[in-house]
Coordinates of N, CA and C in Angstrom, one line a residue:
M6 N 43.4 1.3 -44.6 CA 42.8 0.0 -44.1 C 42.2 0.1 -42.6
E7 N 43.2 0.3 -41.6 CA 43.1 0.2 -40.7 C 42.0 1.3 -40.0
S8 N 41.9 2.3 -40.3 CA 40.3 3.5 -40.3 C 39.6 2.8 -40.7
N9 N 39.6 2.2 -42.0 CA 38.7 1.9 -42.3 C 37.4 0.4 -41.3
M10 N 38.4 0.1 -41.0 CA 38.2 -1.3 -39.7 C 37.5 -0.4 -38.2
K11 N 38.3 0.7 -37.9 CA 37.9 1.6 -37.1 C 36.3 1.9 -37.0
F12 N 36.3 2.6 -38.3 CA 34.9 3.2 -38.7 C 34.1 2.0 -38.2
V13 N 34.4 0.6 -38.9 CA 32.9 0.0 -39.2 C 32.6 -0.8 -37.9
I14 N 33.4 -0.8 -36.6 CA 33.8 -1.2 -35.4 C 32.6 -0.8 -35.1
C15 N 33.4 0.4 -34.9 CA 32.6 2.1 -34.3 C 31.4 2.6 -34.7
A16 N 30.8 2.0 -36.3 CA 29.5 1.7 -36.7 C 29.0 0.7 -35.7
V17 N 29.1 -0.3 -36.0 CA 28.6 -1.5 -35.5 C 28.7 -1.6 -34.2
L18 N 29.4 -1.1 -33.1 CA 29.1 -0.7 -32.1 C 27.9 0.4 -31.7
F19 N 27.8 1.8 -32.4 CA 27.4 2.3 -32.3 C 26.0 2.0 -32.6
T20 N 25.4 0.6 -33.1 CA 24.1 0.7 -33.9 C 23.9 -0.4 -32.4
L21 N 24.9 -1.0 -32.3 CA 24.2 -2.2 -31.2 C 23.7 -1.6 -29.7
V22 N 24.5 0.0 -29.6 CA 23.9 1.2 -28.2 C 22.7 1.8 -28.4
A23 N 22.7 2.4 -29.8 CA 21.7 2.6 -30.3 C 20.0 1.7 -30.1
D24 N 20.3 0.5 -30.6 CA 19.4 -0.2 -30.3 C 18.6 -1.0 -29.1
R25 N 19.8 -1.0 -28.4 CA 19.6 -1.1 -26.9 C 18.8 -0.5 -26.3
V26 N 19.1 1.3 -26.5 CA 18.8 2.7 -26.1 C 17.5 2.9 -26.2
S27 N 17.2 2.2 -27.6 CA 16.0 2.7 -28.4 C 14.7 1.5 -28.0
A28 N 15.1 0.2 -27.6 CA 13.9 -1.0 -27.7 C 13.4 -0.5 -26.6
S29 N 12.2 -0.8 -26.7 CA 11.1 -0.7 -26.1 C 11.2 -2.1 -24.9
R30 N 10.0 -2.1 -23.6 CA 9.7 -2.8 -23.1 C 8.5 -3.1 -22.0
Q31 N 8.2 -4.4 -22.5 CA 6.8 -4.7 -22.1 C 6.9 -5.2 -20.8
A32 N 5.8 -5.5 -20.1 CA 5.8 -6.0 -18.9 C 4.6 -6.6 -18.5
E33 N 4.2 -7.7 -17.4 CA 2.9 -8.3 -16.9 C 2.9 -8.4 -16.2
A34 N 1.7 -8.6 -15.3 CA 1.3 -8.7 -14.2 C -0.2 -9.8 -14.2
V35 N 0.3 -10.8 -13.6 CA -1.0 -11.6 -14.3 C -1.1 -11.3 -12.3
I36 N -2.7 -11.2 -11.9 CA -3.3 -10.6 -10.6 C -3.9 -12.3 -10.1
Q37 N -3.9 -11.8 -8.7 CA -4.4 -13.3 -8.5 C -5.2 -12.9 -6.9
A38 N -5.7 -14.1 -6.8 CA -6.1 -13.4 -5.2 C -5.9 -13.0 -4.2
G39 N -5.8 -12.0 -3.2 CA -5.4 -12.0 -2.0 C -5.7 -12.0 -1.1
T40 N -6.6 -10.8 -0.5 CA -7.9 -11.4 0.7 C -9.2 -11.5 0.6
D41 N -9.1 -11.2 -1.3 CA -10.3 -11.9 -1.9 C -10.5 -12.9 -2.7
E42 N -10.9 -14.4 -2.6 CA -10.6 -15.3 -3.3 C -11.6 -14.8 -4.4
G43 N -11.9 -14.1 -5.1 CA -12.7 -14.2 -6.2 C -11.9 -13.5 -7.0
V44 N -10.7 -12.3 -7.4 CA -10.1 -11.3 -8.0 C -9.0 -12.0 -8.7
S45 N -9.3 -11.5 -10.0 CA -8.0 -12.1 -10.7 C -7.6 -11.6 -11.7
G46 N -6.7 -11.0 -12.4 CA -6.8 -10.3 -13.9 C -5.4 -10.2 -14.6
L47 N -5.2 -9.0 -15.2 CA -3.9 -9.4 -16.2 C -4.2 -7.3 -16.1
V48 N -2.4 -7.0 -15.8 CA -2.1 -5.5 -16.1 C -0.7 -5.6 -17.1
M49 N -1.1 -5.2 -17.9 CA -0.2 -4.9 -18.9 C 0.9 -3.4 -18.9
F50 N 2.3 -3.7 -18.6 CA 3.0 -2.2 -19.5 C 4.1 -2.6 -20.1
Y51 N 4.3 -1.1 -20.5 CA 4.5 -1.1 -22.0 C 5.5 0.5 -22.0
Q52 N 6.8 0.3 -22.2 CA 8.0 1.8 -22.0 C 8.3 1.6 -23.7
T53 N 8.5 2.3 -24.5 CA 8.9 2.7 -25.7 C 10.4 2.8 -25.8
A54 N 10.4 4.1 -24.7 CA 12.0 4.3 -24.3 C 12.2 4.7 -23.1
E55 N 13.6 4.9 -22.3 CA 13.9 4.8 -21.3 C 12.8 6.5 -20.7
T56 N 13.4 7.7 -21.6 CA 12.6 8.8 -21.0 C 11.6 8.7 -21.4
E57 N 10.4 8.2 -22.1 CA 8.5 8.4 -21.9 C 8.7 7.0 -20.6
P58 N 7.2 7.9 -20.7 CA 6.5 7.3 -19.3 C 6.2 5.9 -19.8
V59 N 5.6 4.9 -18.7 CA 5.0 3.5 -18.7 C 3.5 3.5 -18.8
Q60 N 3.0 3.1 -20.2 CA 1.6 2.8 -20.2 C 1.0 1.8 -19.7
I61 N 0.2 1.7 -18.6 CA -0.5 0.7 -18.1 C -1.5 0.4 -18.3
S62 N -1.8 -0.5 -18.9 CA -3.7 -1.2 -18.9 C -3.9 -2.5 -18.0
G63 N -5.1 -2.6 -18.2 CA -5.5 -3.7 -17.4 C -6.8 -4.4 -17.4
S64 N -7.1 -5.4 -16.7 CA -8.7 -5.6 -16.4 C -8.6 -6.6 -15.2
I65 N -9.0 -6.4 -14.1 CA -8.9 -6.8 -13.1 C -10.7 -6.9 -12.6
S66 N -10.7 -8.0 -12.7 CA -12.5 -8.9 -11.9 C -12.3 -9.6 -10.6
G67 N -13.7 -9.5 -10.4 CA -14.1 -10.2 -8.8 C -14.0 -9.2 -7.7
L68 N -14.2 -7.8 -7.8 CA -14.3 -6.6 -7.3 C -15.3 -5.9 -7.0
A69 N -15.6 -5.1 -5.4 CA -16.8 -4.8 -5.3 C -16.6 -3.7 -6.6
P70 N -18.3 -3.3 -6.5 CA -18.1 -2.0 -7.3 C -17.8 -0.6 -6.9
G71 N -16.7 0.1 -7.9 CA -16.6 1.1 -6.8 C -15.3 1.8 -7.2
L72 N -14.7 2.4 -6.3 CA -13.0 2.7 -6.5 C -12.2 2.0 -5.6
H73 N -11.2 1.2 -6.2 CA -10.2 0.6 -6.0 C -8.6 1.7 -6.1
G74 N -7.6 1.5 -4.5 CA -6.0 2.3 -4.8 C -5.7 0.5 -5.8
L75 N -4.5 1.4 -6.5 CA -3.8 0.7 -7.2 C -2.1 1.1 -6.8
H76 N -1.6 0.6 -6.6 CA -0.5 0.7 -6.5 C 1.2 -0.3 -6.4
V77 N 2.2 0.0 -6.6 CA 3.2 -0.7 -6.6 C 4.0 -1.4 -5.5
H78 N 3.7 -2.3 -5.0 CA 4.6 -2.6 -4.1 C 6.4 -3.1 -3.9
Q79 N 7.1 -3.0 -3.0 CA 8.2 -2.8 -2.8 C 8.8 -4.6 -3.4
N80 N 8.4 -5.7 -2.9 CA 8.7 -6.9 -3.0 C 7.7 -7.5 -3.7
G81 N 8.5 -9.0 -4.9 CA 7.5 -9.2 -5.8 C 7.3 -10.3 -4.9
N82 N 7.7 -10.9 -4.1 CA 6.6 -11.8 -2.5 C 5.3 -11.7 -3.1
L83 N 4.2 -12.8 -3.3 CA 3.6 -12.6 -3.2 C 1.9 -13.4 -2.3
T84 N 3.1 -13.8 -1.5 CA 2.4 -15.0 -0.4 C 1.7 -14.2 0.7
S85 N 0.8 -14.9 1.3 CA 0.4 -14.5 2.5 C -0.8 -13.4 2.3
A86 N -1.4 -13.8 0.9 CA -2.7 -13.0 0.6 C -1.9 -11.4 -0.1
C87 N -1.1 -11.1 -0.5 CA -0.1 -10.1 -0.7 C 0.7 -9.7 0.1
S88 N 0.1 -9.8 1.5 CA 0.9 -8.9 2.3 C 2.5 -9.3 2.6
D89 N 3.1 -10.3 1.6 CA 4.3 -10.1 1.7 C 5.1 -9.3 1.0
A90 N 4.2 -8.6 -0.4 CA 4.8 -8.1 -0.9 C 5.1 -6.7 -0.6
G91 N 5.4 -6.1 0.7 CA 5.6 -5.3 1.6 C 4.7 -3.7 1.2
S92 N 5.8 -2.7 1.6 CA 5.2 -1.5 1.6 C 4.6 -1.1 0.2
H93 N 4.8 0.5 -0.3 CA 4.7 1.3 -1.9 C 5.8 0.8 -1.6
F94 N 6.1 1.2 -2.6 CA 7.6 1.0 -3.4 C 8.0 3.0 -3.3
N95 N 8.3 2.9 -3.0 CA 8.9 4.5 -2.6 C 10.3 5.1 -2.1
P96 N 11.4 5.0 -3.1 CA 12.9 5.2 -3.1 C 12.9 6.4 -2.6
A97 N 11.9 8.0 -2.9 CA 12.6 8.6 -2.6 C 12.1 9.1 -0.4
G98 N 11.6 8.5 -0.3 CA 10.9 8.5 1.1 C 10.0 9.7 1.5
S99 N 9.0 9.9 0.0 CA 7.7 10.9 -0.4 C 6.8 10.4 0.7
D100 N 5.7 11.0 1.0 CA 4.6 10.9 1.2 C 3.7 10.3 0.4
H101 N 2.7 9.7 0.7 CA 1.8 9.7 0.1 C 1.4 10.2 -0.8
G102 N 0.2 10.0 -2.5 CA 0.1 11.4 -2.6 C -1.0 10.5 -4.4
A103 N -1.3 11.8 -4.6 CA -2.2 11.8 -6.3 C -1.2 11.4 -7.7
H104 N -1.3 9.7 -8.2 CA -0.7 9.6 -9.3 C -0.1 11.0 -9.7
P105 N -0.8 12.2 -10.6 CA -0.7 12.9 -11.1 C 0.5 13.8 -10.8
N106 N 1.0 13.7 -9.5 CA 1.1 14.9 -8.7 C 2.4 14.9 -9.0
L107 N 3.8 16.0 -8.7 CA 5.0 15.8 -9.4 C 5.5 15.1 -8.0
A108 N 6.8 14.7 -8.4 CA 7.4 13.4 -8.4 C 8.1 13.5 -7.0
D109 N 8.7 14.8 -6.0 CA 8.6 14.9 -4.9 C 7.2 14.8 -4.2
R110 N 6.2 14.5 -4.6 CA 4.9 14.7 -3.6 C 3.5 13.4 -3.5
R111 N 4.7 12.3 -3.9 CA 4.0 11.3 -3.7 C 5.1 10.0 -4.2
H112 N 4.4 8.7 -4.0 CA 5.4 7.7 -4.0 C 5.9 7.1 -5.4
V113 N 6.6 6.7 -5.8 CA 6.4 5.9 -7.4 C 5.6 5.0 -7.4
A114 N 4.7 4.4 -6.3 CA 3.9 3.7 -6.7 C 2.8 3.6 -6.9
D115 N 2.5 5.4 -6.6 CA 0.6 5.4 -6.3 C 0.5 5.8 -7.9
L116 N -0.7 4.9 -8.3 CA -1.0 4.7 -9.2 C -3.2 5.6 -9.0
G117 N -3.3 5.8 -8.0 CA -4.6 6.8 -7.6 C -5.9 5.3 -7.8
N118 N -6.9 5.5 -8.1 CA -8.0 4.6 -8.4 C -8.3 3.8 -9.6
V119 N -9.1 2.9 -9.4 CA -9.4 2.4 -11.5 C -10.9 1.9 -10.3
V120 N -11.9 2.0 -10.9 CA -12.6 1.8 -11.2 C -13.6 0.7 -11.3
A121 N -14.0 -0.3 -10.5 CA -15.0 -1.5 -11.3 C -16.1 -1.3 -11.5
D122 N -17.1 -1.2 -12.4 CA -18.4 -1.2 -12.2 C -18.9 -2.3 -11.7
E123 N -20.7 -2.4 -12.4 CA -21.4 -3.0 -11.9 C -21.1 -4.3 -11.5
T124 N -20.5 -5.4 -12.7 CA -20.2 -6.9 -12.4 C -18.5 -7.1 -11.8
G125 N -18.2 -6.2 -11.4 CA -16.9 -6.2 -10.7 C -15.6 -5.9 -11.3
T126 N -15.6 -6.0 -12.1 CA -14.5 -5.5 -13.5 C -13.7 -3.9 -13.6
A127 N -12.3 -3.7 -13.4 CA -12.1 -2.5 -13.3 C -11.3 -2.9 -15.0
D128 N -11.6 -2.1 -15.8 CA -10.8 -1.9 -17.0 C -10.2 -0.8 -17.0
F129 N -9.1 -0.1 -17.1 CA -8.3 0.6 -16.9 C -7.2 0.9 -17.8
Q130 N -6.7 2.0 -18.3 CA -5.3 2.4 -19.0 C -4.8 3.7 -18.3
L131 N -3.6 4.1 -17.8 CA -3.2 4.9 -17.2 C -1.7 5.0 -18.0
Q132 N -1.0 6.1 -17.2 CA 0.1 6.2 -18.0 C 1.3 7.4 -16.7
D133 N 2.5 7.0 -16.4 CA 3.4 7.0 -15.7 C 4.7 7.5 -15.5
K134 N 5.0 8.9 -15.3 CA 6.4 9.5 -15.7 C 7.5 9.0 -15.2
L135 N 7.0 8.3 -13.5 CA 7.6 7.9 -12.3 C 8.1 6.9 -12.7
Q136 N 7.8 5.6 -13.2 CA 7.7 4.3 -12.8 C 8.8 4.0 -14.3
T137 N 9.5 2.9 -13.4 CA 10.4 2.9 -15.3 C 10.2 1.1 -15.4
L138 N 10.5 0.9 -16.8 CA 11.0 -0.9 -16.9 C 12.4 -0.8 -17.5
Y139 N 13.5 -0.1 -17.4 CA 14.3 0.2 -17.1 C 15.2 0.3 -16.2
D140 N 16.3 -0.4 -16.4 CA 16.8 -0.1 -15.1 C 16.9 1.2 -13.8
G141 N 17.2 1.4 -13.0 CA 17.1 2.8 -12.1 C 16.5 2.7 -10.7
E142 N 16.6 3.5 -10.1 CA 16.4 3.6 -9.1 C 14.6 3.2 -9.2
N143 N 13.6 3.5 -10.1 CA 12.1 3.4 -10.7 C 11.7 2.8 -10.8
V144 N 12.6 1.2 -11.3 CA 12.3 0.0 -11.3 C 11.4 -0.8 -10.8
I145 N 10.2 -1.1 -11.5 CA 9.4 -2.1 -11.1 C 8.9 -3.3 -11.5
V146 N 9.8 -3.7 -12.6 CA 10.3 -4.9 -12.5 C 11.0 -5.6 -11.8
G147 N 9.9 -6.5 -11.0 CA 10.2 -7.3 -9.7 C 9.2 -7.3 -8.6
R148 N 8.7 -6.1 -8.8 CA 7.7 -5.7 -7.8 C 6.4 -5.8 -8.0
A149 N 5.2 -6.2 -6.9 CA 4.2 -6.8 -6.8 C 3.5 -5.5 -7.1
I150 N 2.2 -5.3 -7.8 CA 1.3 -4.0 -8.3 C 0.2 -4.9 -7.4
V151 N -0.7 -4.2 -6.4 CA -1.6 -4.6 -6.0 C -2.6 -3.8 -5.9
I152 N -4.0 -4.4 -5.9 CA -5.0 -4.0 -5.9 C -5.9 -3.9 -4.8
H153 N -6.3 -2.6 -4.3 CA -6.8 -2.9 -2.6 C -8.4 -2.6 -2.6
A154 N -8.4 -3.0 -1.4 CA -10.3 -2.9 -1.4 C -11.1 -2.1 -1.4
L155 N -10.4 -1.0 -1.2 CA -11.2 0.8 -0.7 C -10.1 1.6 -1.8
E156 N -11.1 2.8 -1.6 CA -10.7 4.4 -2.2 C -9.7 4.3 -1.5
D157 N -8.6 4.9 -2.9 CA -7.1 5.5 -2.7 C -7.4 6.7 -1.9
D158 N -7.6 7.5 -0.7 CA -7.9 8.9 -0.7 C -6.7 9.6 -1.1
L159 N -6.0 8.7 -1.8 CA -4.4 10.3 -2.8 C -3.9 10.9 -0.9
G160 N -3.5 10.6 -0.4 CA -2.8 11.4 0.9 C -3.9 12.2 1.6
L161 N -4.9 12.7 1.1 CA -5.7 13.2 1.0 C -6.5 13.5 2.7
G162 N -6.7 12.2 4.0 CA -7.4 11.9 4.9 C -7.0 12.6 5.3
G163 N -6.1 13.2 5.9 CA -5.6 14.2 7.3 C -5.1 13.0 8.5
D164 N -4.9 11.9 7.9 CA -4.2 10.9 9.0 C -2.8 10.2 8.9
E165 N -2.2 9.9 9.6 CA -0.5 9.0 9.2 C -0.7 8.3 8.2
E166 N -1.9 7.0 8.3 CA -2.0 6.5 7.7 C -2.7 7.0 6.0
S167 N -2.9 7.8 5.7 CA -3.7 8.6 4.8 C -1.9 9.0 3.9
K168 N -1.1 9.2 4.6 CA 0.4 9.7 4.0 C 1.6 8.3 4.1
K169 N 1.2 7.0 4.3 CA 1.7 5.7 3.8 C 1.1 5.5 2.8
T170 N -0.7 5.2 2.8 CA -1.4 4.4 2.2 C -2.4 4.5 1.1
G171 N -2.5 5.8 1.7 CA -3.9 6.3 1.3 C -5.7 5.9 1.8
N172 N -5.0 5.0 2.9 CA -6.3 4.6 3.5 C -7.1 3.4 2.3
A173 N -6.1 2.9 1.7 CA -6.4 2.1 0.8 C -7.1 0.2 1.3
G174 N -7.1 -0.3 2.2 CA -7.7 -1.1 2.9 C -6.7 -2.6 2.4
A175 N -7.3 -3.3 2.8 CA -6.9 -4.7 2.1 C -6.4 -5.3 0.8
R176 N -5.5 -5.6 0.3 CA -4.6 -6.6 0.1 C -6.0 -7.4 -1.1
V177 N -6.7 -7.2 -1.8 CA -7.6 -8.2 -2.7 C -7.3 -8.6 -3.8
G178 N -6.2 -8.3 -4.4 CA -5.2 -8.9 -5.5 C -3.9 -8.4 -5.6
C179 N -3.0 -9.6 -6.3 CA -1.8 -9.2 -6.6 C -1.2 -9.9 -7.8
G180 N 0.2 -9.2 -8.1 CA 0.8 -9.8 -9.3 C 1.9 -9.3 -9.6
L181 N 2.7 -9.8 -9.8 CA 4.3 -9.7 -10.3 C 4.7 -9.1 -11.2
I182 N 5.0 -8.5 -11.7 CA 5.5 -7.4 -12.5 C 6.9 -8.1 -13.1
E183 N 7.3 -9.0 -14.4 CA 7.3 -9.3 -15.2 C 7.7 -9.1 -16.6
L184 N 9.1 -8.7 -17.0 CA 9.3 -8.6 -18.5 C 8.8 -9.5 -19.3
S185 N 7.9 -8.8 -20.0 CA 7.3 -10.3 -21.0 C 8.5 -11.4 -21.7
Q186 N 8.0 -12.1 -22.0 CA 8.9 -13.6 -22.5 C 9.7 -12.9 -23.9
G187 N 10.9 -12.8 -24.1 CA 11.9 -12.7 -25.1 C 12.1 -11.4 -25.0
L188 N 11.8 -10.5 -23.7 CA 12.6 -9.3 -23.3 C 13.8 -9.2 -22.7
E189 N 13.5 -10.3 -21.6 CA 14.8 -10.3 -20.4 C 16.0 -9.7 -20.8
E190 N 16.8 -9.1 -19.9 CA 18.2 -9.0 -20.5 C 19.0 -9.4 -19.1

């Protein structure tokens, strides 16, 4: 009888742990204006498991047509026209780089560029293997996502600022990355 009870308790605990490990996570960031009053939008993040990449989709309007750098910044503070979001999220201390580069060749923050069409709207879908919605060194929940005024040069600009920010310019909009309601733990 006692061994059956231990088995049942172990089975229940295993099920709870397995459910927790395999539970998907979803987050969102409502984009508010930074240095450009007309910028707004929504960015969604979805991760099916800790070992899977984060799927990122969004729609940001009020942009100038063309390429715009998109990065996760260190702080979740959106005040002072997004400047209080701090620098790029970079726990490994890497140089700025292109989004698809290897882990040691870019910031965790670096998502490359999104393209705003002639109406000023950037609709995009990305995925990232470095960022996570789960606990750990590369967790982006509670941080800010920032859309910049200019094209990100992906760290190839040949100057010090390129290695830090990609020369992406002013922070025209930003949003706090928060787990979607009901998924906080």
